[in-house]
Every structure is written in structure tokens, then in C-alpha cells.
Short mmCIF file of C-alpha atoms in Angstrom, two decimals:
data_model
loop_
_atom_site.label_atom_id
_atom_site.label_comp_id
_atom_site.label_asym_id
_atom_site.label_seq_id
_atom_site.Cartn_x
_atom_site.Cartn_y
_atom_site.Cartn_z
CA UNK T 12 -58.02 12.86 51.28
CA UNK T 13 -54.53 13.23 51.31
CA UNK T 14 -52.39 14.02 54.30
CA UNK T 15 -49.85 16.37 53.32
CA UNK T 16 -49.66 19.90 53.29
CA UNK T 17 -47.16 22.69 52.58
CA UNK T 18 -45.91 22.87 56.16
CA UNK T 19 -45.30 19.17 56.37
CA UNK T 20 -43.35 19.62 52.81
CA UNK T 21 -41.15 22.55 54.44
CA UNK T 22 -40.25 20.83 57.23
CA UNK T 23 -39.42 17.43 55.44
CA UNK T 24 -36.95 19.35 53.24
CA UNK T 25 -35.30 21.35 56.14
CA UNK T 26 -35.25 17.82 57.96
CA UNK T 27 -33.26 16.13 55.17
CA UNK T 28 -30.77 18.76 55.04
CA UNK T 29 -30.50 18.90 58.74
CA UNK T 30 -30.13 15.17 59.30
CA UNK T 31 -28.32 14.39 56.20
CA UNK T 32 -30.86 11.73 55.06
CA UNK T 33 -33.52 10.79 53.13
CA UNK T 34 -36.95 11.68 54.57
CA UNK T 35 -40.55 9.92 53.45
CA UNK T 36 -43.98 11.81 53.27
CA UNK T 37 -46.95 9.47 52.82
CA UNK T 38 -50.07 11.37 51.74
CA UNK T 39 -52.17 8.59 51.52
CA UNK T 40 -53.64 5.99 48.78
CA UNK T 41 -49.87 4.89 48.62
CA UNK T 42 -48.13 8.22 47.33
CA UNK T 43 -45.29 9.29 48.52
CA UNK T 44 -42.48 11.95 48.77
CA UNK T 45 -39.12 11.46 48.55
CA UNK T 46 -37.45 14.38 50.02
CA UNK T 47 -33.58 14.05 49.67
CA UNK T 48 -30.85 15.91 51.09
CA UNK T 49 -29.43 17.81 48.35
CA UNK T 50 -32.88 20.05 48.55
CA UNK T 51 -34.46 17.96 45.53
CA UNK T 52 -37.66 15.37 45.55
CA UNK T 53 -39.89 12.90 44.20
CA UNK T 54 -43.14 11.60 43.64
CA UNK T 55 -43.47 7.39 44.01
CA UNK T 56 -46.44 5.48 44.50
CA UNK T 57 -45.75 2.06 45.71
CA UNK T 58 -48.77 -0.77 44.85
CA UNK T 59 -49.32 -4.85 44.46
CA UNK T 60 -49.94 -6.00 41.21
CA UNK T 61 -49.96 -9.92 40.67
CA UNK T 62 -48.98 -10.54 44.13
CA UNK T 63 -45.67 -8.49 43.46
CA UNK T 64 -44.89 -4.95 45.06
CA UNK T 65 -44.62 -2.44 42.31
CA UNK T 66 -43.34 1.42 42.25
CA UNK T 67 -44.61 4.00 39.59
CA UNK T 68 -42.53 7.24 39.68
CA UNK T 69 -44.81 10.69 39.14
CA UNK T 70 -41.43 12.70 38.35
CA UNK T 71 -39.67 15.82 40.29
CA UNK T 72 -41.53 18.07 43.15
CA UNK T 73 -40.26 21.19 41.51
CA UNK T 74 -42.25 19.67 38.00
CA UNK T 75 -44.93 18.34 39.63
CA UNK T 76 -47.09 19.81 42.11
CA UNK T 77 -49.12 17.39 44.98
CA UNK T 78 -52.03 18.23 43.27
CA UNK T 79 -51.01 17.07 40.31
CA UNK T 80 -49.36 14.13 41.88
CA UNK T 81 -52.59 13.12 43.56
CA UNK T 82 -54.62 13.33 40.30
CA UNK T 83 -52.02 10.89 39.09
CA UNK T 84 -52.30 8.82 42.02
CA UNK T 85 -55.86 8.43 41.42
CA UNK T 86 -55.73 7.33 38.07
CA UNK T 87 -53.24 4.89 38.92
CA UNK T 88 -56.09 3.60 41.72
CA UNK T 89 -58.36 3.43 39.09
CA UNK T 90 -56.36 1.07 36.55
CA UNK T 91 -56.17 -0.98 39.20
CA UNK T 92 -59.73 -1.38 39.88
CA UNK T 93 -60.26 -2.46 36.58
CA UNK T 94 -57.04 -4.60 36.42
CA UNK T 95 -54.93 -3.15 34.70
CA UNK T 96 -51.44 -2.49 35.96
CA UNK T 97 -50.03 0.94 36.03
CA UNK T 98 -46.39 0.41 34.83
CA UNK T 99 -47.90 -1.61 32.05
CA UNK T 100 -50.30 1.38 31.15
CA UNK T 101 -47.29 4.08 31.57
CA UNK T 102 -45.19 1.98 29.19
CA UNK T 103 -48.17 1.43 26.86
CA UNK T 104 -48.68 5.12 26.59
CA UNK T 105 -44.92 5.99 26.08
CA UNK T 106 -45.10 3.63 23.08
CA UNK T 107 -48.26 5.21 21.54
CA UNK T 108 -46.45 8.43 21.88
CA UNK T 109 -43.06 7.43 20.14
CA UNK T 110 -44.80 5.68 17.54
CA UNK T 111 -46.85 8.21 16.86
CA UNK T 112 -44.16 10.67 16.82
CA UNK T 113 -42.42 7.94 14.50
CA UNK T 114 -45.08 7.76 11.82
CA UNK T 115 -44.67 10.97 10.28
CA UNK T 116 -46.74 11.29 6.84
CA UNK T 117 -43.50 11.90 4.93
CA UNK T 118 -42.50 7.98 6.66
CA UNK T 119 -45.71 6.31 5.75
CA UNK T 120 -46.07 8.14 2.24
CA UNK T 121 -42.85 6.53 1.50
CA UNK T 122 -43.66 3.31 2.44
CA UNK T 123 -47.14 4.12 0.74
CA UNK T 124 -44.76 4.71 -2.26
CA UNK T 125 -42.65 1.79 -2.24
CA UNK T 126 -45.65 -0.89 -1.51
CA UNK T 127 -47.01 0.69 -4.77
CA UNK T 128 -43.82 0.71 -6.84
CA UNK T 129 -44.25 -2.27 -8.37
CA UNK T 130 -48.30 -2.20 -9.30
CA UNK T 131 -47.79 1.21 -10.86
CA UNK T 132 -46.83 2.01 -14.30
CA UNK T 133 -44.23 4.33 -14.66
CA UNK T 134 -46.33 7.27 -16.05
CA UNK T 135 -48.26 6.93 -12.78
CA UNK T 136 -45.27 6.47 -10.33
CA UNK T 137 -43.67 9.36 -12.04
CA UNK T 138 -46.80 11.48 -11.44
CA UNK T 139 -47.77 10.53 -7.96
CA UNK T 140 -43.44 11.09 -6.90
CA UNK T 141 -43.92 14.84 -9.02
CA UNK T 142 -47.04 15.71 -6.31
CA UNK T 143 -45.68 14.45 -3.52
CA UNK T 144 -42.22 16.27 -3.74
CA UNK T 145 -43.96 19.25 -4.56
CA UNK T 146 -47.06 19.80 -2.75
CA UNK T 147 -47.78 16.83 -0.48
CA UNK T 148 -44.26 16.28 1.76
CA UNK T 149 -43.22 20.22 1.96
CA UNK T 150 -45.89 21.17 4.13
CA UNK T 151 -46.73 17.44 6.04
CA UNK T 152 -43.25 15.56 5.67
CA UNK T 153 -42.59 15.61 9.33
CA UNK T 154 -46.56 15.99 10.86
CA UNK T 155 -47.22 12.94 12.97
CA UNK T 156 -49.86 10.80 10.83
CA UNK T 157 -52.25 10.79 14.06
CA UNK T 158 -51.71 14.93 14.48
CA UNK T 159 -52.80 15.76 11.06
CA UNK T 160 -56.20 16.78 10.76
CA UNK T 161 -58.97 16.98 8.09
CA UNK T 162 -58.52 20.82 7.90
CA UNK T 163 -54.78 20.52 7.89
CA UNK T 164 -54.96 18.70 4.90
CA UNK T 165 -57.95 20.73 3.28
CA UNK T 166 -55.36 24.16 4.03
CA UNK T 167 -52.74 22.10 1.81
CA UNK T 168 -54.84 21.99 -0.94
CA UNK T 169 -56.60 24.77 -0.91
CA UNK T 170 -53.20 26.43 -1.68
CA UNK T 171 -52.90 23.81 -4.97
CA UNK T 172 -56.35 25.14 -6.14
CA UNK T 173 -54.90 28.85 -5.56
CA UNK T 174 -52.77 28.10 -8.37
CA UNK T 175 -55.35 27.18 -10.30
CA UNK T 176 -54.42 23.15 -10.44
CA UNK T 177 -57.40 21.40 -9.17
CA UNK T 178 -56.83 18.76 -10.89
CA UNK T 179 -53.75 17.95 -9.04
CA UNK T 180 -55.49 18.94 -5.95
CA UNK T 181 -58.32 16.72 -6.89
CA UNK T 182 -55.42 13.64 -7.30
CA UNK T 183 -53.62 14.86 -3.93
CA UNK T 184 -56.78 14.42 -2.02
CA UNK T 185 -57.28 10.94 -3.14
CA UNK T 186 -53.90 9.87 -2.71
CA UNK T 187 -53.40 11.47 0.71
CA UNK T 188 -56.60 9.39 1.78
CA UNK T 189 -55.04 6.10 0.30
CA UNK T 190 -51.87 7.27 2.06
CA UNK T 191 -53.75 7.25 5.24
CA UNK T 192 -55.65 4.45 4.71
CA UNK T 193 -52.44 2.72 4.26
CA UNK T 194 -51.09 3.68 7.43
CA UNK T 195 -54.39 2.60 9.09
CA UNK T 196 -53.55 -1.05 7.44
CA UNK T 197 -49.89 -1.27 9.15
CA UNK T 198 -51.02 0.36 12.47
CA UNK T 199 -49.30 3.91 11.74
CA UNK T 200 -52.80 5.61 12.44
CA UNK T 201 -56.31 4.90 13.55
CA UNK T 202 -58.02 7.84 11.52
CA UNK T 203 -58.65 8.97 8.16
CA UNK T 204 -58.77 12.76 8.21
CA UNK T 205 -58.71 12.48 4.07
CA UNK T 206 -61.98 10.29 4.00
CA UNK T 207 -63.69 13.79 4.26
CA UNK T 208 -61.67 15.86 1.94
CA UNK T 209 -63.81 15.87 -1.07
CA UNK T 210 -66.91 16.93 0.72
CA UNK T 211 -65.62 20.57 1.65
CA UNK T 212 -63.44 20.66 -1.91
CA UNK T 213 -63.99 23.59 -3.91
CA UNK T 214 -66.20 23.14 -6.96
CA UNK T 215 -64.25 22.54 -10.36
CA UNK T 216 -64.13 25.47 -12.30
CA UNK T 217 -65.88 25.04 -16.09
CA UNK T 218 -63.45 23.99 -18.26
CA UNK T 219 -62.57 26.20 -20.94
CA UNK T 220 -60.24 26.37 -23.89
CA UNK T 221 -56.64 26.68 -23.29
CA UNK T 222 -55.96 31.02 -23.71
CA UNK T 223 -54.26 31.00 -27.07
CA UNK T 224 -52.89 33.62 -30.14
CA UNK T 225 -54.03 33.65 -33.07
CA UNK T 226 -51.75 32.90 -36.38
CA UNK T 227 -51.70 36.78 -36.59
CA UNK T 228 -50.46 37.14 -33.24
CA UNK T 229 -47.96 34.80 -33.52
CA UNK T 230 -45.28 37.29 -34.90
CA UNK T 231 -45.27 39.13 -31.62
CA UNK T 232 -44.77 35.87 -29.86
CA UNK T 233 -41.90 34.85 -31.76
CA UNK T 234 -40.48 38.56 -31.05
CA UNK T 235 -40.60 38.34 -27.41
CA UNK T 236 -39.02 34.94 -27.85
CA UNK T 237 -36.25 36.14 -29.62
CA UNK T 238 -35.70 38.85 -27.01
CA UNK T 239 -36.37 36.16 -24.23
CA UNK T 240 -33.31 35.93 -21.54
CA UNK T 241 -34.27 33.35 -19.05
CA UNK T 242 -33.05 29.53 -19.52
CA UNK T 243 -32.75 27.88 -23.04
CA UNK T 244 -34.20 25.15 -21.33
CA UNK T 245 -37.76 27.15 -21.18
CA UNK T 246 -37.09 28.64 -24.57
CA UNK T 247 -36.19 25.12 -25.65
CA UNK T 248 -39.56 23.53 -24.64
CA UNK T 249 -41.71 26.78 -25.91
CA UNK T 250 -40.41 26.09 -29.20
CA UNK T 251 -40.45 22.20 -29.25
CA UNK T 252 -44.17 22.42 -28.59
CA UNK T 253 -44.14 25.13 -31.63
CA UNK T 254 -42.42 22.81 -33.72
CA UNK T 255 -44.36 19.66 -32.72
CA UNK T 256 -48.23 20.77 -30.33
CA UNK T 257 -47.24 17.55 -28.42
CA UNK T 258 -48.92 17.95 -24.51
CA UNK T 259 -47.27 19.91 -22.04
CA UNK T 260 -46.69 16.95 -20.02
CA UNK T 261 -44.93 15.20 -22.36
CA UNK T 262 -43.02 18.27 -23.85
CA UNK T 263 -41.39 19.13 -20.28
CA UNK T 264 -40.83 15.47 -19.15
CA UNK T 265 -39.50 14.84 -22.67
CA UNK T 266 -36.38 11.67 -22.25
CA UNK T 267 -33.00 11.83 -24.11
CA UNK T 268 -33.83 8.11 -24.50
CA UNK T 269 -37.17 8.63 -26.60
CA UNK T 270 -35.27 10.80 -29.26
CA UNK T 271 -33.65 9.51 -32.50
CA UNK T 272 -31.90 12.70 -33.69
CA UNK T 273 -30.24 10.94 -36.70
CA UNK T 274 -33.54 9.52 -37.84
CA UNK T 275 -35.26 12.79 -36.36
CA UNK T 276 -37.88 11.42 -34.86
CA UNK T 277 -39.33 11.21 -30.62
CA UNK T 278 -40.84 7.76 -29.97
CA UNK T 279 -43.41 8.01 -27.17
CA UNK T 280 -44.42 4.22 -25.60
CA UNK T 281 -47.85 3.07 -24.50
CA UNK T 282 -48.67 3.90 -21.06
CA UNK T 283 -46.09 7.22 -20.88
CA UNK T 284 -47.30 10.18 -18.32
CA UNK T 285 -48.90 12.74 -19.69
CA UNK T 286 -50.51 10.81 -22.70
CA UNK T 287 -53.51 11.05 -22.56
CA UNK T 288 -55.25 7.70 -22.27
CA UNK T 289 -51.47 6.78 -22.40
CA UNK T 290 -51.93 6.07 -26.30
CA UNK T 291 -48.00 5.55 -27.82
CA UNK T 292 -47.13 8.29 -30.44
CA UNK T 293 -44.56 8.86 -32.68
CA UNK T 294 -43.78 12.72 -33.11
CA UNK T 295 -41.11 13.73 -36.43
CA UNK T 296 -39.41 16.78 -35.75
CA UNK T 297 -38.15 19.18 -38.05
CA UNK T 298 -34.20 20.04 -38.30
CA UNK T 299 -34.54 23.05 -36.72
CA UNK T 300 -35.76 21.37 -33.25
CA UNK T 301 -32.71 18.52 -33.96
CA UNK T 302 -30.01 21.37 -34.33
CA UNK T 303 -31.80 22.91 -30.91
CA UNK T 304 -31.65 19.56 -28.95
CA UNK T 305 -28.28 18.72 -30.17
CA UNK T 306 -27.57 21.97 -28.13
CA UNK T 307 -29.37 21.34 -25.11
CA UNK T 308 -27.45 17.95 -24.78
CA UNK T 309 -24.71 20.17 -23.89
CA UNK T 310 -26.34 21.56 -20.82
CA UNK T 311 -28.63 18.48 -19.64
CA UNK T 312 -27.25 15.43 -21.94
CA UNK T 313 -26.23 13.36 -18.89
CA UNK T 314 -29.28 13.75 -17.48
CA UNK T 315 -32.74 11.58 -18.03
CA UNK T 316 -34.81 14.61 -19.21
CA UNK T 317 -34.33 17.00 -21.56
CA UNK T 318 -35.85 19.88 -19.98
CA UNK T 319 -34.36 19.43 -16.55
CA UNK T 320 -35.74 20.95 -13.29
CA UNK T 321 -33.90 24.17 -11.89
CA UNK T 322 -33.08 22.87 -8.53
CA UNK T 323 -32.95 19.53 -9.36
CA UNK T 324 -31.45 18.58 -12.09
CA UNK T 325 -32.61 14.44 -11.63
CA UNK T 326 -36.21 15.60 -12.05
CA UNK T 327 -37.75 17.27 -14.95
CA UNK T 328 -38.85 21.05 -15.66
CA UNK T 329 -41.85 22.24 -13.10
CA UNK T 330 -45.50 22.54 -14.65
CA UNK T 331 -45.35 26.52 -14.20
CA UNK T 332 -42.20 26.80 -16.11
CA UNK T 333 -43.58 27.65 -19.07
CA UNK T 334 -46.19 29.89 -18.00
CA UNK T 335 -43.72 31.75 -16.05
CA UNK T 336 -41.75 32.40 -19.25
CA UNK T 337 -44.73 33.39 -21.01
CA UNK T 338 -45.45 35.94 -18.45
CA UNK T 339 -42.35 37.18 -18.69
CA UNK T 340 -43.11 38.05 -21.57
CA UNK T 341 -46.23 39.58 -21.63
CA UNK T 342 -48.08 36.56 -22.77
CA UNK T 343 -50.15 35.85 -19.50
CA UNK T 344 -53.74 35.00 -19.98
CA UNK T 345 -53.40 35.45 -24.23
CA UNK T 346 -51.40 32.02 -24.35
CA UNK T 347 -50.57 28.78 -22.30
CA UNK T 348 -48.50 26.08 -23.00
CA UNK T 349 -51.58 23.62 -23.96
CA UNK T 350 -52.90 26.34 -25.89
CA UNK T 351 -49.67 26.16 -28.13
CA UNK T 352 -51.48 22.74 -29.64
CA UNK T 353 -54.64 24.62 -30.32
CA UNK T 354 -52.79 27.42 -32.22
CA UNK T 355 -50.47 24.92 -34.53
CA UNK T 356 -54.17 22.81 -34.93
CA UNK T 357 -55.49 25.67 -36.05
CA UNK T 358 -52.99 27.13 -38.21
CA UNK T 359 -52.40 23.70 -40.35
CA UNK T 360 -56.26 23.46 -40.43
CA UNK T 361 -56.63 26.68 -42.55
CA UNK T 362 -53.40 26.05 -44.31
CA UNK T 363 -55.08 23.07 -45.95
CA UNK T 364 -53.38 20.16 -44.46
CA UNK T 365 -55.53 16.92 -44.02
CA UNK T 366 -57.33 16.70 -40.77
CA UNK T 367 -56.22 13.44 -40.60
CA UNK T 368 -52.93 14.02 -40.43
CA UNK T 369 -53.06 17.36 -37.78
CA UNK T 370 -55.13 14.73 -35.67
CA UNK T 371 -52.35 12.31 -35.51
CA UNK T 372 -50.13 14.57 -34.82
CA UNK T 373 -52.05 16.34 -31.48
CA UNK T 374 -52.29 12.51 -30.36
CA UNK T 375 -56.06 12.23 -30.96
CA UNK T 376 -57.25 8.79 -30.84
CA UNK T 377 -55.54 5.29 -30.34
CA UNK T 378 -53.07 4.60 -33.13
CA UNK T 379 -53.56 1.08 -32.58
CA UNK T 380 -57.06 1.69 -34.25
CA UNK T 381 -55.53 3.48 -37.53
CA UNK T 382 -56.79 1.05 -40.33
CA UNK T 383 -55.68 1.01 -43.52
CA UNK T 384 -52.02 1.97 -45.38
CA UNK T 385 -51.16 4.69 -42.57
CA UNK T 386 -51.79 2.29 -39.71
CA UNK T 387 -48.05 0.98 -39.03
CA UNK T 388 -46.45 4.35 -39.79
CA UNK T 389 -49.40 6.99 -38.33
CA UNK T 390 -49.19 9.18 -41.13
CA UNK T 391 -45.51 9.57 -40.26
CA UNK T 392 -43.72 10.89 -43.89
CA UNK T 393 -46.83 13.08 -44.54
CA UNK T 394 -46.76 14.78 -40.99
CA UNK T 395 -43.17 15.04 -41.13
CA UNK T 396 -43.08 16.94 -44.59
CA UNK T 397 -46.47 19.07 -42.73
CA UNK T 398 -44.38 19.95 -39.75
CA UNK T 399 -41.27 20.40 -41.78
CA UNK T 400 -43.02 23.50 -43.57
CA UNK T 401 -44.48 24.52 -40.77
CA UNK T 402 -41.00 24.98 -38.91
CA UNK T 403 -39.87 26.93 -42.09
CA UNK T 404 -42.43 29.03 -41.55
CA UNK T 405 -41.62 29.78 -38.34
CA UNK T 406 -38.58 30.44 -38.77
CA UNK T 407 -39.28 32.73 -42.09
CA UNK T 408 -41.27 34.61 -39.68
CA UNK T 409 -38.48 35.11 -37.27
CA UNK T 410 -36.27 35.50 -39.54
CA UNK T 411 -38.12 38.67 -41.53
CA UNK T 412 -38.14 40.72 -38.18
CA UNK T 413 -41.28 38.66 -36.66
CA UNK T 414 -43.69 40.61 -39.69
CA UNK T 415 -47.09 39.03 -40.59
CA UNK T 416 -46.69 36.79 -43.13
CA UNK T 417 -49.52 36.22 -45.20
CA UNK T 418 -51.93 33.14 -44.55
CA UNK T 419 -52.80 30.43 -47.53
CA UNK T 420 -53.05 27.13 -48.62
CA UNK T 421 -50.40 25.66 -50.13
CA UNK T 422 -50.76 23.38 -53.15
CA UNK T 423 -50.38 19.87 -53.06
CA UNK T 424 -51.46 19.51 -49.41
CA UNK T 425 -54.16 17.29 -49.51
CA UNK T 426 -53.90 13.89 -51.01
#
């Protein structure tokens, strides 16, 4: 039990003052007070460790009270009954705390990042840097790795699914549990609060077809495109998948360095993001989406992409770009930007085009596997004179005041 009270503490400080000197309360099991003459104090605890005298300080008497200062006395006693010495322990503990206030998730997903660099292929680094910037560091960047927990992270994407993206939430989870695991490796962390993420995920919603118009909607479309006021680079990408139903992905991370606008034509190499499969294509484009880009080169030509991102220009156009423009203009839940691909399939179906050649041009299949006369090329001069027509019409569309124009094959289509 210890020994001092609040009358002895009184007095000591009224002593020091009086007698201009330090004054020294023991309350037992080695604690002490420190009572000093400028009206201030301090907790020590004075021990042998090794054979050596040690001191451990407890901090201020106006921050600490002696009941506090006891419990810590105690626990002091106790590390030494098992051998341990307290200094060690209190310096121990002071590094656990500033590395764990160190390894933030937005320091170990970098690192994560880096290690990974080099195994990745670029569609995949590209990817995993998109999520990361966008949904993954906002909200954890500066979270100690050892704070977060598994509902922390299950909050994060729960608000990717309320955009409707699980399948980016369904990649976050498993890359914020590699992230962790990763941290775990290099002594960042000692739990995994991802390991349980996909066991309270929300169920995937049945996939259905992309909302798109049909051909005799499309007038209306090209209307509210006309009339459209928000960035050419949007309007740009809405009519470059028009002119050519490549993916989204690919149309908004399109590269100045994959176009040939003299020989009109956007090479796409094995292994790029957004491919699915990451199959190479070739894509021709008509004149009408060369004069566009020729345009655009003005506003984002020294740049990588094409369709560059709104607040920052180094990265490409945001997934919801698109759909935001199509909102705009009345186009929300009637079409989506991968449901331009099944409209233009659709359209050069009934218009009598070989399937063979509206295939290639979605991107279905390997073109490695192509046999026969087409196999080099993919059906290149044949889709090119396909989507050349099917720009004109477009544009003959747009051009008569966005009126229906009458659906039908055109001779000489299929060869």
C-alpha cells in the first residue's frame, strides 16, 4: 500500500517553495515524487536491473494522478518479476506506436505497388493505380495499417457497390487483402482485416444486358448530342464508340500512341487494359472520327490519353464520364456506354453485313486463331469499308435534322 496521501502532497509542495529546494515523497514499491520549487512535479520510480540502478519517469503530477502513478508502478513491478526491464519495455512500446503510426495503408499500398511493378503487365498496373487513386487511398491513405478494421474496409466498399461497380469492389477487396498481407510480410502489421471481406460482401447482382436504343431511337440520341454542351472530350469518346463499338475501357483510356491518323487506323497490343482476355485488335476508323481526333489533339495532344481526366490531366477520363453525359441528356437507364457496342452489333447485323466481320470488329475471339486469308489482316479492308458506311450514316442522320432514316440491307454486303 502506498504511503502518500493528499496532505503529505500539500505540504511537500508548500515545503519546496518555502525552503527553496527540491523535496522527495516515497510512496512505496520505489515510486517517488519529485516536488520542485517552482510549484511543478514528477513521478520517478527508481529500480535494479542487471545489477545497475535504473529510473523510469511516469510524467507530470498535474497529468498524472498517484493513482495512476501507482498502477504504473505496479506494472513496472511486474515486468520485473518476469525479467523484463521496464525502460526496455517503455522504449519497445514507443516503437510499436511510431511504427504503427508510420505504416499508414496509403505507405504500404505504395510499396505494395512498387514490389509489384515489375511482375505486372501494364493493363494490370494501370488498373490496380486507377482503383487505388480513386477508391482505395481517399478514404484509408493516412489510417494506420494496424487501426484499420474489417468493417472499415467493408464501409469502403460498400460505397463502390452503391455505385453499382461490384466488380471493382470485388477487385478492391482482393487487392486490399494482398495489400495487407504484404504489410504482414515486411512487419507493417500483424492482422489481416481483408481476409474476411468476401464473407459479408454483397451478393453480385444478375448480370444483364448493357441498357441500350434501338436503331430507331438512335435519331434522338444523335439530337441530344448535337445539343450536348459539356466537354468535347465526353462528346469525343460517345462518338468514337459510335463510330467504332470498341469497350468502354479501351475507348476512354484510348493512347495518342496507338493511333495512325494518316493510315486511319488504332492498333491495340496484346495484353492492353480493358481487352478483354487482353486479345490485340486492330480497329479502322472512319474520316469522320480522324477529322474529330485531329481536333482533340489540340486540347489533350501532349498528353498520353486521348480522353484525358478532368482533374488530372496525366490520367485518363473517369469510368462515369460517359454515363454522366448520357444522363445529361436524358439517356439514363435507356443507354450505357457498353451498350453503344450492342446497338452498332445490332444495327450492322440487320443491315446485312457478315457476322464475321461485326465479330471482329466488337473484339470477339483471339485474332491469333483467325485461319485462313483474313488471318494477318482481321478482316481489316472489309470492316473498314462496313464502318465507313456506317459513319455516313450517322452522320446522314445528323445531318437531316436527326429524322428516322429508313432501315435495309445494302447490296453487295456479303461476300
Amino acid at each position: 500500500m502506498g504511503k502518500l496521501t493528499d496532505n503529505a502532497i500539500k505540504g511537500a509542495f508548500a515545503r519546496a517553495r518555502r525552503e527553496q529546494r527540491m523535496v522527495r515523497l516515497a510512496d512505496g514499491g520505489w515510486l517517488t515524487l519529485l516536488v520542485l520549487p517552482n510549484g511543478t512535479a514528477r513521478w520517478q520510480q527508481r529500480y535494479r536491473y542487471g545489477g545497475k540502478e535504473r529510473t523510469v519517469s511516469y510524467g507530470s503530477f498535474a497529468e498524472v494522478s498517484l493513482a495512476e502513478a501507482r498502477t504504473r508502478a505496479e506494472k513496472a513491478r511486474a515486468l520485473l518479476r518476469d525479467g523484463i526491464d521496464p525502460v526496455e519495455q517503455r522504449r519497445a512500446d514507443k516503437a510499436e506506436k511510431r511504427r504503427i503510426v508510420e505504416n499508414t495503408f496509403g505507405a504500404a499500398a505504395q510499396q505494395w505497388f512498387d514490389f509489384n511493378l515489375p511482375r505486372w503487365k501494364p493493363a494490370t498496373s494501370e488498373k490496380v493505380r486507377q482503383y487505388l487513386d480513386k477508391d482505395l487511398l481517399p478514404p484509408l491513405r493516412l489510417r494506420p495499417l494496424a487501426n484499420i478494421t474489417t468493417q472499415e474496409l467493408d464501409d469502403v466498399m460498400k460505397r463502390i457497390e452503391k455505385r453499382g461497380a461490384h466488380n471493382v469492389a470485388k477487385k478492391s477487396r482482393q487487392w486490399c487483402k494482398s495489400i495487407f498481407r504484404y504489410g504482414i510480410a515486411k512487419g507493417m502489421t500483424k492482422d489481416n482485416p481483408a481476409d474476411l471481406l468476401g464473407d459479408i460482401a454483397d451478393a453480385m447482382p444478375e448480370s444483364t444486358n448493357y441498357a441500350h436504343l434501338t436503331f430507331e431511337e438512335l435519331p434522338e440520341l444523335l439530337r441530344a448530342l448535337d445539343r450536348y454542351e459539356g466537354s468535347p472530350l465526353t462528346k469525343g469518346a460517345i462518338w468514337l464508340a459510335l463510330w467504332t463499338a470498341n469497350r468502354p475501357g479501351i475507348t476512354r483510356t484510348l493512347r495518342w500512341s496507338e493511333l495512325d491518323l494518316d493510315d486511319a487506323l488504332w492498333t491495340i497490343e496484346k495484353g492492353r487494359d480493358g481487352m478483354k482476355r487482353g486479345y490485340a485488335h486492330l480497329t479502322p476508323l472512319p474520316t469522320q472520327a480522324i477529322t474529330m481526333l485531329r481536333d482533340l489533339r489540340k486540347i489533350s495532344g501532349t498528353f498520353e490519353h486521348v480522353f484525358i481526366g478532368r482533374n488530372d490531366p496525366r490520367q485518363p477520363m473517369s469510368d462515369a464520364a460517359v454515363a454522366k453525359a448520357l444522363a445529361t441528356m436524358g439517356f439514363k437507364g435507356r443507354q450505357t456506354a457498353h451498350g453503344f457496342r450492342h446497338l452498332v452489333s445490332t444495327a450492322l447485323n440487320e443491315r446485312g453485313y457478315q457476322a464475321d466481320w461485326v465479330e471482329r470488329q466488337l473484339a470477339h475471339g483471339d485474332p491469333d486463331k483467325i485461319r485462313g486469308t483474313y488471318n494477318k489482316a482481321a478482316y481489316l479492308e472489309p470492316r473498314r469499308q462496313m464502318m465507313q458506311q456506317w459513319a455516313d450514316l450517322l452522320e446522314s442522320i445528323q445531318n437531316s435534322g436527326g429524322n428516322v432514316m429508313p432501315l435495309r440491307k445494302e447490296s453487295g454486303k456479303r461476300r
